[in-house]
Amino acid sequence: MKTLSILSYIIGSILLIISCFTTGITVTWVIGGVAVAFLILGCVFQYNSHGKTTVNHLH
């Protein structure tokens, strides 16, 4: 999951930069939307990579 989050962040950042240099408004919004989706996926993958920690209290 950690590798997926890093890969998603890289792809999202590259797409976001590319969207800044496109000339068509529709193309800019589509590429920007896909970039934001990849950045959100990166956040989700990063959150899920930590896993759940369980604490056992022995009395």
mmCIF file with all atom_site columns, C-alpha atoms in Angstrom:
data_model
loop_
_atom_site.group_PDB
_atom_site.id
_atom_site.type_symbol
_atom_site.label_atom_id
_atom_site.label_alt_id
_atom_site.label_comp_id
_atom_site.label_asym_id
_atom_site.label_entity_id
_atom_site.label_seq_id
_atom_site.pdbx_PDB_ins_code
_atom_site.Cartn_x
_atom_site.Cartn_y
_atom_site.Cartn_z
_atom_site.occupancy
_atom_site.B_iso_or_equiv
_atom_site.pdbx_formal_charge
_atom_site.auth_seq_id
_atom_site.auth_comp_id
_atom_site.auth_asym_id
_atom_site.auth_atom_id
_atom_site.pdbx_PDB_model_num
ATOM 1  C CA . MET A 1 1  ? 0.000   0.000  0.000   1.00 0.00 ? 1  MET A CA 1
ATOM 2  C CA . LYS A 1 2  ? 2.861   2.376  0.712   1.00 0.00 ? 2  LYS A CA 1
ATOM 3  C CA . THR A 1 3  ? 4.200   1.944  -2.825  1.00 0.00 ? 3  THR A CA 1
ATOM 4  C CA . LEU A 1 4  ? 0.728   2.520  -4.270  1.00 0.00 ? 4  LEU A CA 1
ATOM 5  C CA . SER A 1 5  ? 0.332   5.743  -2.313  1.00 0.00 ? 5  SER A CA 1
ATOM 6  C CA . ILE A 1 6  ? 3.682   7.091  -3.508  1.00 0.00 ? 6  ILE A CA 1
ATOM 7  C CA . LEU A 1 7  ? 2.895   6.091  -7.094  1.00 0.00 ? 7  LEU A CA 1
ATOM 8  C CA . SER A 1 8  ? -0.531  7.734  -6.893  1.00 0.00 ? 8  SER A CA 1
ATOM 9  C CA . TYR A 1 9  ? 0.985   10.951 -5.520  1.00 0.00 ? 9  TYR A CA 1
ATOM 10 C CA . ILE A 1 10 ? 3.565   11.038 -8.332  1.00 0.00 ? 10 ILE A CA 1
ATOM 11 C CA . ILE A 1 11 ? 1.012   10.394 -11.083 1.00 0.00 ? 11 ILE A CA 1
ATOM 12 C CA . GLY A 1 12 ? -1.420  12.917 -9.602  1.00 0.00 ? 12 GLY A CA 1
ATOM 13 C CA . SER A 1 13 ? 1.260   15.594 -9.321  1.00 0.00 ? 13 SER A CA 1
ATOM 14 C CA . ILE A 1 14 ? 2.460   15.059 -12.891 1.00 0.00 ? 14 ILE A CA 1
ATOM 15 C CA . LEU A 1 15 ? -1.095  15.208 -14.235 1.00 0.00 ? 15 LEU A CA 1
ATOM 16 C CA . LEU A 1 16 ? -1.787  18.357 -12.249 1.00 0.00 ? 16 LEU A CA 1
ATOM 17 C CA . ILE A 1 17 ? 1.296   20.033 -13.713 1.00 0.00 ? 17 ILE A CA 1
ATOM 18 C CA . ILE A 1 18 ? 0.331   18.887 -17.220 1.00 0.00 ? 18 ILE A CA 1
ATOM 19 C CA . SER A 1 19 ? -3.168  20.307 -16.779 1.00 0.00 ? 19 SER A CA 1
ATOM 20 C CA . CYS A 1 20 ? -1.670  23.743 -16.175 1.00 0.00 ? 20 CYS A CA 1
ATOM 21 C CA . PHE A 1 21 ? -0.165  23.790 -19.671 1.00 0.00 ? 21 PHE A CA 1
ATOM 22 C CA . THR A 1 22 ? -3.141  22.568 -21.713 1.00 0.00 ? 22 THR A CA 1
ATOM 23 C CA . THR A 1 23 ? -5.014  25.029 -23.876 1.00 0.00 ? 23 THR A CA 1
ATOM 24 C CA . GLY A 1 24 ? -8.544  23.609 -23.946 1.00 0.00 ? 24 GLY A CA 1
ATOM 25 C CA . ILE A 1 25 ? -10.772 24.275 -20.970 1.00 0.00 ? 25 ILE A CA 1
ATOM 26 C CA . THR A 1 26 ? -12.423 20.851 -21.151 1.00 0.00 ? 26 THR A CA 1
ATOM 27 C CA . VAL A 1 27 ? -9.084  19.047 -21.398 1.00 0.00 ? 27 VAL A CA 1
ATOM 28 C CA . THR A 1 28 ? -7.737  21.050 -18.471 1.00 0.00 ? 28 THR A CA 1
ATOM 29 C CA . TRP A 1 29 ? -10.712 20.147 -16.280 1.00 0.00 ? 29 TRP A CA 1
ATOM 30 C CA . VAL A 1 30 ? -10.621 16.471 -17.245 1.00 0.00 ? 30 VAL A CA 1
ATOM 31 C CA . ILE A 1 31 ? -6.895  16.100 -16.607 1.00 0.00 ? 31 ILE A CA 1
ATOM 32 C CA . GLY A 1 32 ? -7.200  18.151 -13.419 1.00 0.00 ? 32 GLY A CA 1
ATOM 33 C CA . GLY A 1 33 ? -10.068 15.975 -12.216 1.00 0.00 ? 33 GLY A CA 1
ATOM 34 C CA . VAL A 1 34 ? -8.105  12.797 -12.878 1.00 0.00 ? 34 VAL A CA 1
ATOM 35 C CA . ALA A 1 35 ? -5.118  14.342 -11.076 1.00 0.00 ? 35 ALA A CA 1
ATOM 36 C CA . VAL A 1 36 ? -7.219  15.139 -8.015  1.00 0.00 ? 36 VAL A CA 1
ATOM 37 C CA . ALA A 1 37 ? -8.621  11.592 -8.071  1.00 0.00 ? 37 ALA A CA 1
ATOM 38 C CA . PHE A 1 38 ? -5.082  10.170 -8.039  1.00 0.00 ? 38 PHE A CA 1
ATOM 39 C CA . LEU A 1 39 ? -4.095  12.473 -5.177  1.00 0.00 ? 39 LEU A CA 1
ATOM 40 C CA . ILE A 1 40 ? -7.126  11.370 -3.172  1.00 0.00 ? 40 ILE A CA 1
ATOM 41 C CA . LEU A 1 41 ? -6.293  7.724  -3.910  1.00 0.00 ? 41 LEU A CA 1
ATOM 42 C CA . GLY A 1 42 ? -2.788  8.410  -2.641  1.00 0.00 ? 42 GLY A CA 1
ATOM 43 C CA . CYS A 1 43 ? -4.259  9.663  0.629   1.00 0.00 ? 43 CYS A CA 1
ATOM 44 C CA . VAL A 1 44 ? -6.498  6.604  0.919   1.00 0.00 ? 44 VAL A CA 1
ATOM 45 C CA . PHE A 1 45 ? -3.621  4.217  0.216   1.00 0.00 ? 45 PHE A CA 1
ATOM 46 C CA . GLN A 1 46 ? -1.421  6.040  2.722   1.00 0.00 ? 46 GLN A CA 1
ATOM 47 C CA . TYR A 1 47 ? -4.129  5.853  5.380   1.00 0.00 ? 47 TYR A CA 1
ATOM 48 C CA . ASN A 1 48 ? -4.653  2.142  4.749   1.00 0.00 ? 48 ASN A CA 1
ATOM 49 C CA . SER A 1 49 ? -0.923  1.377  4.766   1.00 0.00 ? 49 SER A CA 1
ATOM 50 C CA . HIS A 1 50 ? -0.669  2.143  8.481   1.00 0.00 ? 50 HIS A CA 1
ATOM 51 C CA . GLY A 1 51 ? -3.071  -0.641 9.350   1.00 0.00 ? 51 GLY A CA 1
ATOM 52 C CA . LYS A 1 52 ? -4.820  -1.068 12.622  1.00 0.00 ? 52 LYS A CA 1
ATOM 53 C CA . THR A 1 53 ? -2.799  -1.398 15.751  1.00 0.00 ? 53 THR A CA 1
ATOM 54 C CA . THR A 1 54 ? -4.152  -3.515 18.539  1.00 0.00 ? 54 THR A CA 1
ATOM 55 C CA . VAL A 1 55 ? -3.125  -3.077 22.131  1.00 0.00 ? 55 VAL A CA 1
ATOM 56 C CA . ASN A 1 56 ? -3.500  -6.052 24.433  1.00 0.00 ? 56 ASN A CA 1
ATOM 57 C CA . HIS A 1 57 ? -3.775  -5.182 28.096  1.00 0.00 ? 57 HIS A CA 1
ATOM 58 C CA . LEU A 1 58 ? -3.011  -8.113 30.329  1.00 0.00 ? 58 LEU A CA 1
ATOM 59 C CA . HIS A 1 59 ? -4.308  -7.805 33.887  1.00 0.00 ? 59 HIS A CA 1
#
